[in-house]
Amino acid sequence: RKLFVGWMSNWQYANKVPTQKWRGSMTLPRELKLVKVANHFKVSSQPVRELQNYVAKTIKKDILKIEDKKTVLIDKSLVDLSKLDIQFTMKNLKKDNYTFSLSNSSNNKISFGINKKDKYFFIDRRQSGDLSFSDVFAKQISKAPFTEDFDKMDVRVIIDKTSIEVF
Protein backbone atom coordinates (compact mmCIF):
# COMPACT_ATOMS: atom_id res chain seq x y z
CA ARG A 1 0.00 0.00 0.00
CA LYS A 2 1.02 3.59 -0.62
CA LEU A 3 -0.07 5.72 2.34
CA PHE A 4 -0.06 9.49 2.57
CA VAL A 5 -0.62 12.09 5.27
CA GLY A 6 -0.77 15.80 4.41
CA TRP A 7 -0.70 19.05 6.36
CA MET A 8 -3.94 21.07 6.52
CA SER A 9 -2.83 24.68 6.40
CA ASN A 10 -1.36 27.23 4.06
CA TRP A 11 1.94 29.09 4.43
CA GLN A 12 0.15 32.33 3.49
CA TYR A 13 -1.70 32.36 6.85
CA ALA A 14 -0.26 29.47 8.91
CA ASN A 15 1.15 31.77 11.62
CA LYS A 16 -2.02 33.86 11.81
CA VAL A 17 -4.75 31.27 12.41
CA PRO A 18 -6.92 32.04 15.47
CA THR A 19 -5.85 29.01 17.50
CA GLN A 20 -3.97 28.83 20.76
CA LYS A 21 -2.11 25.52 20.79
CA TRP A 22 -1.53 24.53 17.17
CA ARG A 23 -0.91 25.87 13.69
CA GLY A 24 -2.67 23.48 11.34
CA SER A 25 -3.11 19.73 11.59
CA MET A 26 -2.45 16.57 9.67
CA THR A 27 -4.97 15.09 7.27
CA LEU A 28 -6.42 11.67 7.76
CA PRO A 29 -4.11 8.95 6.53
CA ARG A 30 -5.14 7.86 3.08
CA GLU A 31 -4.24 5.24 0.56
CA LEU A 32 -3.09 6.39 -2.86
CA LYS A 33 -3.71 4.29 -5.96
CA LEU A 34 -3.30 4.75 -9.68
CA VAL A 35 -6.62 4.18 -11.43
CA LYS A 36 -6.88 3.78 -15.19
CA VAL A 37 -9.66 5.91 -16.70
CA ALA A 38 -10.07 5.54 -20.46
CA ASN A 39 -6.52 5.92 -21.84
CA HIS A 40 -4.90 7.69 -18.91
CA PHE A 41 -4.20 7.25 -15.20
CA LYS A 42 -5.45 9.26 -12.24
CA VAL A 43 -4.45 9.24 -8.59
CA SER A 44 -7.15 7.98 -6.24
CA SER A 45 -7.02 9.11 -2.61
CA GLN A 46 -9.25 7.37 -0.05
CA PRO A 47 -9.14 7.22 3.77
CA VAL A 48 -7.38 4.11 5.06
CA ARG A 49 -9.61 1.15 5.88
CA GLU A 50 -8.31 1.10 9.46
CA LEU A 51 -10.56 4.08 10.29
CA GLN A 52 -13.39 1.54 10.61
CA ASN A 53 -11.72 0.33 13.83
CA TYR A 54 -12.71 3.62 15.50
CA VAL A 55 -16.40 3.71 14.61
CA ALA A 56 -18.49 3.81 17.79
CA LYS A 57 -21.97 4.12 16.33
CA THR A 58 -23.54 3.66 12.90
CA ILE A 59 -26.80 5.17 11.73
CA LYS A 60 -27.99 4.05 8.33
CA LYS A 61 -30.68 5.63 6.19
CA ASP A 62 -31.48 3.81 2.97
CA ILE A 63 -33.11 6.67 1.09
CA LEU A 64 -33.23 10.36 1.93
CA LYS A 65 -36.08 12.40 0.61
CA ILE A 66 -35.18 16.00 -0.07
CA GLU A 67 -38.01 18.47 0.42
CA ASP A 68 -37.83 22.14 -0.50
CA LYS A 69 -34.28 21.54 -1.76
CA LYS A 70 -33.00 20.60 1.70
CA THR A 71 -33.08 17.92 4.35
CA VAL A 72 -31.51 17.43 7.75
CA LEU A 73 -29.22 14.42 7.75
CA ILE A 74 -28.74 14.10 11.48
CA ASP A 75 -28.79 16.23 14.61
CA LYS A 76 -26.77 16.42 17.79
CA SER A 77 -29.29 14.43 19.84
CA LEU A 78 -28.15 11.26 18.04
CA VAL A 79 -24.38 11.67 17.62
CA ASP A 80 -21.42 13.87 18.49
CA LEU A 81 -21.33 16.25 15.52
CA SER A 82 -17.65 17.06 16.12
CA LYS A 83 -16.61 13.62 14.86
CA LEU A 84 -18.56 12.19 11.97
CA ASP A 85 -17.98 9.97 8.98
CA ILE A 86 -20.85 10.61 6.55
CA GLN A 87 -21.08 8.39 3.49
CA PHE A 88 -23.69 8.52 0.76
CA THR A 89 -24.26 7.69 -2.89
CA MET A 90 -25.84 10.11 -5.32
CA LYS A 91 -27.64 8.55 -8.28
CA ASN A 92 -29.25 9.85 -11.46
CA LEU A 93 -27.16 13.01 -11.50
CA LYS A 94 -28.27 15.42 -14.18
CA LYS A 95 -26.47 18.42 -15.63
CA ASP A 96 -27.16 20.48 -12.53
CA ASN A 97 -25.44 21.83 -9.47
CA TYR A 98 -25.54 19.93 -6.19
CA THR A 99 -24.62 21.75 -2.99
CA PHE A 100 -24.32 20.34 0.53
CA SER A 101 -23.97 22.55 3.58
CA LEU A 102 -22.94 21.87 7.14
CA SER A 103 -23.94 24.59 9.57
CA ASN A 104 -24.24 25.36 13.27
CA SER A 105 -26.30 27.56 15.57
CA SER A 106 -23.70 30.38 15.27
CA ASN A 107 -24.56 30.72 11.56
CA ASN A 108 -21.19 29.28 10.51
CA LYS A 109 -21.43 27.21 7.36
CA ILE A 110 -19.24 25.23 5.01
CA SER A 111 -20.62 24.16 1.63
CA PHE A 112 -19.34 21.69 -0.92
CA GLY A 113 -20.66 20.06 -4.02
CA ILE A 114 -20.60 19.55 -7.76
CA ASN A 115 -21.12 21.91 -10.64
CA LYS A 116 -21.86 19.43 -13.44
CA LYS A 117 -22.47 22.10 -16.04
CA ASP A 118 -18.99 23.63 -15.70
CA LYS A 119 -17.43 20.32 -14.55
CA TYR A 120 -15.88 21.00 -11.16
CA PHE A 121 -16.16 19.97 -7.53
CA PHE A 122 -16.08 22.80 -5.01
CA ILE A 123 -15.78 23.68 -1.35
CA ASP A 124 -16.81 27.06 0.02
CA ARG A 125 -15.37 28.17 3.40
CA ARG A 126 -16.35 31.85 3.10
CA GLN A 127 -18.88 31.57 5.97
CA SER A 128 -16.96 29.03 8.09
CA GLY A 129 -16.32 31.27 11.10
CA ASP A 130 -13.79 33.93 12.05
CA LEU A 131 -12.01 34.88 8.81
CA SER A 132 -10.49 38.13 10.09
CA PHE A 133 -7.03 36.61 10.60
CA SER A 134 -6.32 36.50 6.85
CA ASP A 135 -7.63 38.05 3.67
CA VAL A 136 -6.38 34.96 1.79
CA PHE A 137 -8.16 32.24 3.81
CA ALA A 138 -11.49 31.43 2.15
CA LYS A 139 -11.13 34.39 -0.21
CA GLN A 140 -12.79 32.38 -2.94
CA ILE A 141 -14.46 29.05 -3.55
CA SER A 142 -11.91 26.25 -4.05
CA LYS A 143 -12.53 24.24 -7.22
CA ALA A 144 -11.23 20.95 -8.61
CA PRO A 145 -12.05 20.20 -12.26
CA PHE A 146 -13.19 16.86 -13.62
CA THR A 147 -13.30 15.70 -17.22
CA GLU A 148 -15.51 12.59 -17.38
CA ASP A 149 -19.25 12.80 -17.21
CA PHE A 150 -20.95 10.64 -14.57
CA ASP A 151 -24.44 10.01 -13.25
CA LYS A 152 -23.51 8.34 -9.95
CA MET A 153 -21.07 9.37 -7.24
CA ASP A 154 -20.01 8.00 -3.86
CA VAL A 155 -19.33 10.77 -1.35
CA ARG A 156 -17.54 10.53 1.99
CA VAL A 157 -17.27 13.47 4.39
CA ILE A 158 -15.18 13.10 7.53
CA ILE A 159 -15.47 15.73 10.25
CA ASP A 160 -12.98 15.83 13.11
CA LYS A 161 -13.65 18.72 15.52
CA THR A 162 -11.93 21.51 13.53
CA SER A 163 -11.56 19.98 10.08
CA ILE A 164 -13.57 18.55 7.24
CA GLU A 165 -12.28 16.30 4.48
CA VAL A 166 -14.42 15.46 1.46
CA PHE A 167 -13.75 12.42 -0.73
C-alpha atoms as an extended CHARMM CRD file, in Angstrom:
* protein
*
       167  EXT
         1         1  ARG       CA              0.0000000000        0.0000000000        0.0000000000  PROA      1               0.0000000000
         2         2  LYS       CA              1.0230000000        3.5890000000       -0.6170000000  PROA      2               0.0000000000
         3         3  LEU       CA             -0.0740000000        5.7180000000        2.3400000000  PROA      3               0.0000000000
         4         4  PHE       CA             -0.0570000000        9.4930000000        2.5720000000  PROA      4               0.0000000000
         5         5  VAL       CA             -0.6200000000       12.0930000000        5.2710000000  PROA      5               0.0000000000
         6         6  GLY       CA             -0.7700000000       15.8040000000        4.4080000000  PROA      6               0.0000000000
         7         7  TRP       CA             -0.7000000000       19.0500000000        6.3650000000  PROA      7               0.0000000000
         8         8  MET       CA             -3.9380000000       21.0730000000        6.5180000000  PROA      8               0.0000000000
         9         9  SER       CA             -2.8330000000       24.6760000000        6.4040000000  PROA      9               0.0000000000
        10        10  ASN       CA             -1.3610000000       27.2330000000        4.0650000000  PROA      10              0.0000000000
        11        11  TRP       CA              1.9410000000       29.0940000000        4.4280000000  PROA      11              0.0000000000
        12        12  GLN       CA              0.1510000000       32.3280000000        3.4900000000  PROA      12              0.0000000000
        13        13  TYR       CA             -1.6950000000       32.3640000000        6.8500000000  PROA      13              0.0000000000
        14        14  ALA       CA             -0.2580000000       29.4710000000        8.9060000000  PROA      14              0.0000000000
        15        15  ASN       CA              1.1450000000       31.7690000000       11.6190000000  PROA      15              0.0000000000
        16        16  LYS       CA             -2.0240000000       33.8630000000       11.8080000000  PROA      16              0.0000000000
        17        17  VAL       CA             -4.7490000000       31.2710000000       12.4140000000  PROA      17              0.0000000000
        18        18  PRO       CA             -6.9220000000       32.0370000000       15.4700000000  PROA      18              0.0000000000
        19        19  THR       CA             -5.8460000000       29.0080000000       17.5030000000  PROA      19              0.0000000000
        20        20  GLN       CA             -3.9660000000       28.8340000000       20.7610000000  PROA      20              0.0000000000
        21        21  LYS       CA             -2.1090000000       25.5200000000       20.7910000000  PROA      21              0.0000000000
        22        22  TRP       CA             -1.5280000000       24.5350000000       17.1660000000  PROA      22              0.0000000000
        23        23  ARG       CA             -0.9090000000       25.8700000000       13.6860000000  PROA      23              0.0000000000
        24        24  GLY       CA             -2.6690000000       23.4810000000       11.3370000000  PROA      24              0.0000000000
        25        25  SER       CA             -3.1090000000       19.7320000000       11.5860000000  PROA      25              0.0000000000
        26        26  MET       CA             -2.4510000000       16.5700000000        9.6720000000  PROA      26              0.0000000000
        27        27  THR       CA             -4.9670000000       15.0930000000        7.2710000000  PROA      27              0.0000000000
        28        28  LEU       CA             -6.4160000000       11.6650000000        7.7600000000  PROA      28              0.0000000000
        29        29  PRO       CA             -4.1110000000        8.9470000000        6.5310000000  PROA      29              0.0000000000
        30        30  ARG       CA             -5.1450000000        7.8600000000        3.0820000000  PROA      30              0.0000000000
        31        31  GLU       CA             -4.2430000000        5.2370000000        0.5570000000  PROA      31              0.0000000000
        32        32  LEU       CA             -3.0920000000        6.3910000000       -2.8550000000  PROA      32              0.0000000000
        33        33  LYS       CA             -3.7060000000        4.2850000000       -5.9620000000  PROA      33              0.0000000000
        34        34  LEU       CA             -3.3010000000        4.7500000000       -9.6830000000  PROA      34              0.0000000000
        35        35  VAL       CA             -6.6190000000        4.1810000000      -11.4320000000  PROA      35              0.0000000000
        36        36  LYS       CA             -6.8820000000        3.7790000000      -15.1950000000  PROA      36              0.0000000000
        37        37  VAL       CA             -9.6620000000        5.9110000000      -16.7030000000  PROA      37              0.0000000000
        38        38  ALA       CA            -10.0720000000        5.5370000000      -20.4620000000  PROA      38              0.0000000000
        39        39  ASN       CA             -6.5200000000        5.9160000000      -21.8440000000  PROA      39              0.0000000000
        40        40  HSD       CA             -4.9050000000        7.6870000000      -18.9100000000  PROA      40              0.0000000000
        41        41  PHE       CA             -4.2000000000        7.2480000000      -15.2010000000  PROA      41              0.0000000000
        42        42  LYS       CA             -5.4540000000        9.2600000000      -12.2420000000  PROA      42              0.0000000000
        43        43  VAL       CA             -4.4510000000        9.2410000000       -8.5870000000  PROA      43              0.0000000000
        44        44  SER       CA             -7.1530000000        7.9810000000       -6.2390000000  PROA      44              0.0000000000
        45        45  SER       CA             -7.0170000000        9.1060000000       -2.6060000000  PROA      45              0.0000000000
        46        46  GLN       CA             -9.2530000000        7.3720000000       -0.0460000000  PROA      46              0.0000000000
        47        47  PRO       CA             -9.1390000000        7.2210000000        3.7670000000  PROA      47              0.0000000000
        48        48  VAL       CA             -7.3780000000        4.1090000000        5.0620000000  PROA      48              0.0000000000
        49        49  ARG       CA             -9.6090000000        1.1480000000        5.8800000000  PROA      49              0.0000000000
        50        50  GLU       CA             -8.3150000000        1.1030000000        9.4610000000  PROA      50              0.0000000000
        51        51  LEU       CA            -10.5620000000        4.0830000000       10.2940000000  PROA      51              0.0000000000
        52        52  GLN       CA            -13.3910000000        1.5390000000       10.6100000000  PROA      52              0.0000000000
        53        53  ASN       CA            -11.7170000000        0.3270000000       13.8350000000  PROA      53              0.0000000000
        54        54  TYR       CA            -12.7050000000        3.6180000000       15.4960000000  PROA      54              0.0000000000
        55        55  VAL       CA            -16.4030000000        3.7140000000       14.6090000000  PROA      55              0.0000000000
        56        56  ALA       CA            -18.4880000000        3.8100000000       17.7860000000  PROA      56              0.0000000000
        57        57  LYS       CA            -21.9720000000        4.1220000000       16.3270000000  PROA      57              0.0000000000
        58        58  THR       CA            -23.5380000000        3.6580000000       12.9010000000  PROA      58              0.0000000000
        59        59  ILE       CA            -26.8040000000        5.1740000000       11.7300000000  PROA      59              0.0000000000
        60        60  LYS       CA            -27.9870000000        4.0470000000        8.3280000000  PROA      60              0.0000000000
        61        61  LYS       CA            -30.6770000000        5.6290000000        6.1870000000  PROA      61              0.0000000000
        62        62  ASP       CA            -31.4780000000        3.8130000000        2.9710000000  PROA      62              0.0000000000
        63        63  ILE       CA            -33.1080000000        6.6710000000        1.0940000000  PROA      63              0.0000000000
        64        64  LEU       CA            -33.2250000000       10.3590000000        1.9330000000  PROA      64              0.0000000000
        65        65  LYS       CA            -36.0840000000       12.3980000000        0.6080000000  PROA      65              0.0000000000
        66        66  ILE       CA            -35.1840000000       16.0030000000       -0.0680000000  PROA      66              0.0000000000
        67        67  GLU       CA            -38.0090000000       18.4720000000        0.4180000000  PROA      67              0.0000000000
        68        68  ASP       CA            -37.8290000000       22.1430000000       -0.4960000000  PROA      68              0.0000000000
        69        69  LYS       CA            -34.2810000000       21.5370000000       -1.7600000000  PROA      69              0.0000000000
        70        70  LYS       CA            -33.0010000000       20.5970000000        1.7020000000  PROA      70              0.0000000000
        71        71  THR       CA            -33.0810000000       17.9210000000        4.3490000000  PROA      71              0.0000000000
        72        72  VAL       CA            -31.5130000000       17.4310000000        7.7540000000  PROA      72              0.0000000000
        73        73  LEU       CA            -29.2150000000       14.4150000000        7.7500000000  PROA      73              0.0000000000
        74        74  ILE       CA            -28.7350000000       14.0970000000       11.4780000000  PROA      74              0.0000000000
        75        75  ASP       CA            -28.7910000000       16.2280000000       14.6110000000  PROA      75              0.0000000000
        76        76  LYS       CA            -26.7680000000       16.4240000000       17.7910000000  PROA      76              0.0000000000
        77        77  SER       CA            -29.2870000000       14.4320000000       19.8360000000  PROA      77              0.0000000000
        78        78  LEU       CA            -28.1480000000       11.2560000000       18.0390000000  PROA      78              0.0000000000
        79        79  VAL       CA            -24.3810000000       11.6720000000       17.6230000000  PROA      79              0.0000000000
        80        80  ASP       CA            -21.4180000000       13.8740000000       18.4910000000  PROA      80              0.0000000000
        81        81  LEU       CA            -21.3330000000       16.2460000000       15.5210000000  PROA      81              0.0000000000
        82        82  SER       CA            -17.6460000000       17.0610000000       16.1230000000  PROA      82              0.0000000000
        83        83  LYS       CA            -16.6120000000       13.6170000000       14.8590000000  PROA      83              0.0000000000
        84        84  LEU       CA            -18.5610000000       12.1860000000       11.9730000000  PROA      84              0.0000000000
        85        85  ASP       CA            -17.9850000000        9.9680000000        8.9800000000  PROA      85              0.0000000000
        86        86  ILE       CA            -20.8460000000       10.6150000000        6.5500000000  PROA      86              0.0000000000
        87        87  GLN       CA            -21.0840000000        8.3930000000        3.4900000000  PROA      87              0.0000000000
        88        88  PHE       CA            -23.6930000000        8.5230000000        0.7570000000  PROA      88              0.0000000000
        89        89  THR       CA            -24.2640000000        7.6880000000       -2.8880000000  PROA      89              0.0000000000
        90        90  MET       CA            -25.8370000000       10.1060000000       -5.3220000000  PROA      90              0.0000000000
        91        91  LYS       CA            -27.6410000000        8.5520000000       -8.2830000000  PROA      91              0.0000000000
        92        92  ASN       CA            -29.2520000000        9.8510000000      -11.4620000000  PROA      92              0.0000000000
        93        93  LEU       CA            -27.1600000000       13.0080000000      -11.5010000000  PROA      93              0.0000000000
        94        94  LYS       CA            -28.2700000000       15.4160000000      -14.1850000000  PROA      94              0.0000000000
        95        95  LYS       CA            -26.4730000000       18.4210000000      -15.6340000000  PROA      95              0.0000000000
        96        96  ASP       CA            -27.1620000000       20.4820000000      -12.5320000000  PROA      96              0.0000000000
        97        97  ASN       CA            -25.4430000000       21.8340000000       -9.4740000000  PROA      97              0.0000000000
        98        98  TYR       CA            -25.5440000000       19.9320000000       -6.1890000000  PROA      98              0.0000000000
        99        99  THR       CA            -24.6210000000       21.7480000000       -2.9880000000  PROA      99              0.0000000000
       100       100  PHE       CA            -24.3160000000       20.3400000000        0.5280000000  PROA      100             0.0000000000
       101       101  SER       CA            -23.9730000000       22.5530000000        3.5830000000  PROA      101             0.0000000000
       102       102  LEU       CA            -22.9390000000       21.8650000000        7.1360000000  PROA      102             0.0000000000
       103       103  SER       CA            -23.9440000000       24.5930000000        9.5730000000  PROA      103             0.0000000000
       104       104  ASN       CA            -24.2420000000       25.3620000000       13.2660000000  PROA      104             0.0000000000
       105       105  SER       CA            -26.3000000000       27.5630000000       15.5740000000  PROA      105             0.0000000000
       106       106  SER       CA            -23.6990000000       30.3760000000       15.2690000000  PROA      106             0.0000000000
       107       107  ASN       CA            -24.5550000000       30.7170000000       11.5580000000  PROA      107             0.0000000000
       108       108  ASN       CA            -21.1950000000       29.2750000000       10.5080000000  PROA      108             0.0000000000
       109       109  LYS       CA            -21.4260000000       27.2070000000        7.3630000000  PROA      109             0.0000000000
       110       110  ILE       CA            -19.2440000000       25.2280000000        5.0080000000  PROA      110             0.0000000000
       111       111  SER       CA            -20.6150000000       24.1620000000        1.6350000000  PROA      111             0.0000000000
       112       112  PHE       CA            -19.3410000000       21.6910000000       -0.9180000000  PROA      112             0.0000000000
       113       113  GLY       CA            -20.6570000000       20.0580000000       -4.0190000000  PROA      113             0.0000000000
       114       114  ILE       CA            -20.5970000000       19.5460000000       -7.7550000000  PROA      114             0.0000000000
       115       115  ASN       CA            -21.1170000000       21.9090000000      -10.6410000000  PROA      115             0.0000000000
       116       116  LYS       CA            -21.8580000000       19.4340000000      -13.4380000000  PROA      116             0.0000000000
       117       117  LYS       CA            -22.4740000000       22.0980000000      -16.0440000000  PROA      117             0.0000000000
       118       118  ASP       CA            -18.9950000000       23.6340000000      -15.7040000000  PROA      118             0.0000000000
       119       119  LYS       CA            -17.4340000000       20.3180000000      -14.5510000000  PROA      119             0.0000000000
       120       120  TYR       CA            -15.8780000000       21.0000000000      -11.1640000000  PROA      120             0.0000000000
       121       121  PHE       CA            -16.1630000000       19.9720000000       -7.5300000000  PROA      121             0.0000000000
       122       122  PHE       CA            -16.0770000000       22.8030000000       -5.0130000000  PROA      122             0.0000000000
       123       123  ILE       CA            -15.7800000000       23.6800000000       -1.3450000000  PROA      123             0.0000000000
       124       124  ASP       CA            -16.8060000000       27.0650000000        0.0210000000  PROA      124             0.0000000000
       125       125  ARG       CA            -15.3700000000       28.1680000000        3.3990000000  PROA      125             0.0000000000
       126       126  ARG       CA            -16.3530000000       31.8530000000        3.0950000000  PROA      126             0.0000000000
       127       127  GLN       CA            -18.8840000000       31.5650000000        5.9660000000  PROA      127             0.0000000000
       128       128  SER       CA            -16.9650000000       29.0330000000        8.0890000000  PROA      128             0.0000000000
       129       129  GLY       CA            -16.3230000000       31.2660000000       11.1010000000  PROA      129             0.0000000000
       130       130  ASP       CA            -13.7890000000       33.9320000000       12.0520000000  PROA      130             0.0000000000
       131       131  LEU       CA            -12.0100000000       34.8800000000        8.8150000000  PROA      131             0.0000000000
       132       132  SER       CA            -10.4880000000       38.1300000000       10.0870000000  PROA      132             0.0000000000
       133       133  PHE       CA             -7.0280000000       36.6060000000       10.5970000000  PROA      133             0.0000000000
       134       134  SER       CA             -6.3170000000       36.5030000000        6.8510000000  PROA      134             0.0000000000
       135       135  ASP       CA             -7.6340000000       38.0520000000        3.6710000000  PROA      135             0.0000000000
       136       136  VAL       CA             -6.3790000000       34.9590000000        1.7880000000  PROA      136             0.0000000000
       137       137  PHE       CA             -8.1600000000       32.2410000000        3.8130000000  PROA      137             0.0000000000
       138       138  ALA       CA            -11.4850000000       31.4310000000        2.1510000000  PROA      138             0.0000000000
       139       139  LYS       CA            -11.1250000000       34.3880000000       -0.2110000000  PROA      139             0.0000000000
       140       140  GLN       CA            -12.7920000000       32.3810000000       -2.9450000000  PROA      140             0.0000000000
       141       141  ILE       CA            -14.4640000000       29.0500000000       -3.5500000000  PROA      141             0.0000000000
       142       142  SER       CA            -11.9100000000       26.2520000000       -4.0450000000  PROA      142             0.0000000000
       143       143  LYS       CA            -12.5250000000       24.2420000000       -7.2230000000  PROA      143             0.0000000000
       144       144  ALA       CA            -11.2290000000       20.9510000000       -8.6130000000  PROA      144             0.0000000000
       145       145  PRO       CA            -12.0510000000       20.2000000000      -12.2580000000  PROA      145             0.0000000000
       146       146  PHE       CA            -13.1860000000       16.8570000000      -13.6220000000  PROA      146             0.0000000000
       147       147  THR       CA            -13.2950000000       15.7000000000      -17.2220000000  PROA      147             0.0000000000
       148       148  GLU       CA            -15.5080000000       12.5940000000      -17.3830000000  PROA      148             0.0000000000
       149       149  ASP       CA            -19.2530000000       12.8030000000      -17.2070000000  PROA      149             0.0000000000
       150       150  PHE       CA            -20.9500000000       10.6400000000      -14.5690000000  PROA      150             0.0000000000
       151       151  ASP       CA            -24.4410000000       10.0060000000      -13.2540000000  PROA      151             0.0000000000
       152       152  LYS       CA            -23.5070000000        8.3370000000       -9.9510000000  PROA      152             0.0000000000
       153       153  MET       CA            -21.0700000000        9.3690000000       -7.2440000000  PROA      153             0.0000000000
       154       154  ASP       CA            -20.0070000000        8.0050000000       -3.8650000000  PROA      154             0.0000000000
       155       155  VAL       CA            -19.3290000000       10.7740000000       -1.3490000000  PROA      155             0.0000000000
       156       156  ARG       CA            -17.5420000000       10.5310000000        1.9860000000  PROA      156             0.0000000000
       157       157  VAL       CA            -17.2710000000       13.4660000000        4.3940000000  PROA      157             0.0000000000
       158       158  ILE       CA            -15.1820000000       13.1020000000        7.5280000000  PROA      158             0.0000000000
       159       159  ILE       CA            -15.4730000000       15.7280000000       10.2510000000  PROA      159             0.0000000000
       160       160  ASP       CA            -12.9830000000       15.8310000000       13.1060000000  PROA      160             0.0000000000
       161       161  LYS       CA            -13.6510000000       18.7220000000       15.5160000000  PROA      161             0.0000000000
       162       162  THR       CA            -11.9270000000       21.5140000000       13.5270000000  PROA      162             0.0000000000
       163       163  SER       CA            -11.5570000000       19.9770000000       10.0800000000  PROA      163             0.0000000000
       164       164  ILE       CA            -13.5680000000       18.5470000000        7.2390000000  PROA      164             0.0000000000
       165       165  GLU       CA            -12.2790000000       16.2980000000        4.4800000000  PROA      165             0.0000000000
       166       166  VAL       CA            -14.4250000000       15.4620000000        1.4600000000  PROA      166             0.0000000000
       167       167  PHE       CA            -13.7500000000       12.4190000000       -0.7270000000  PROA      167             0.0000000000
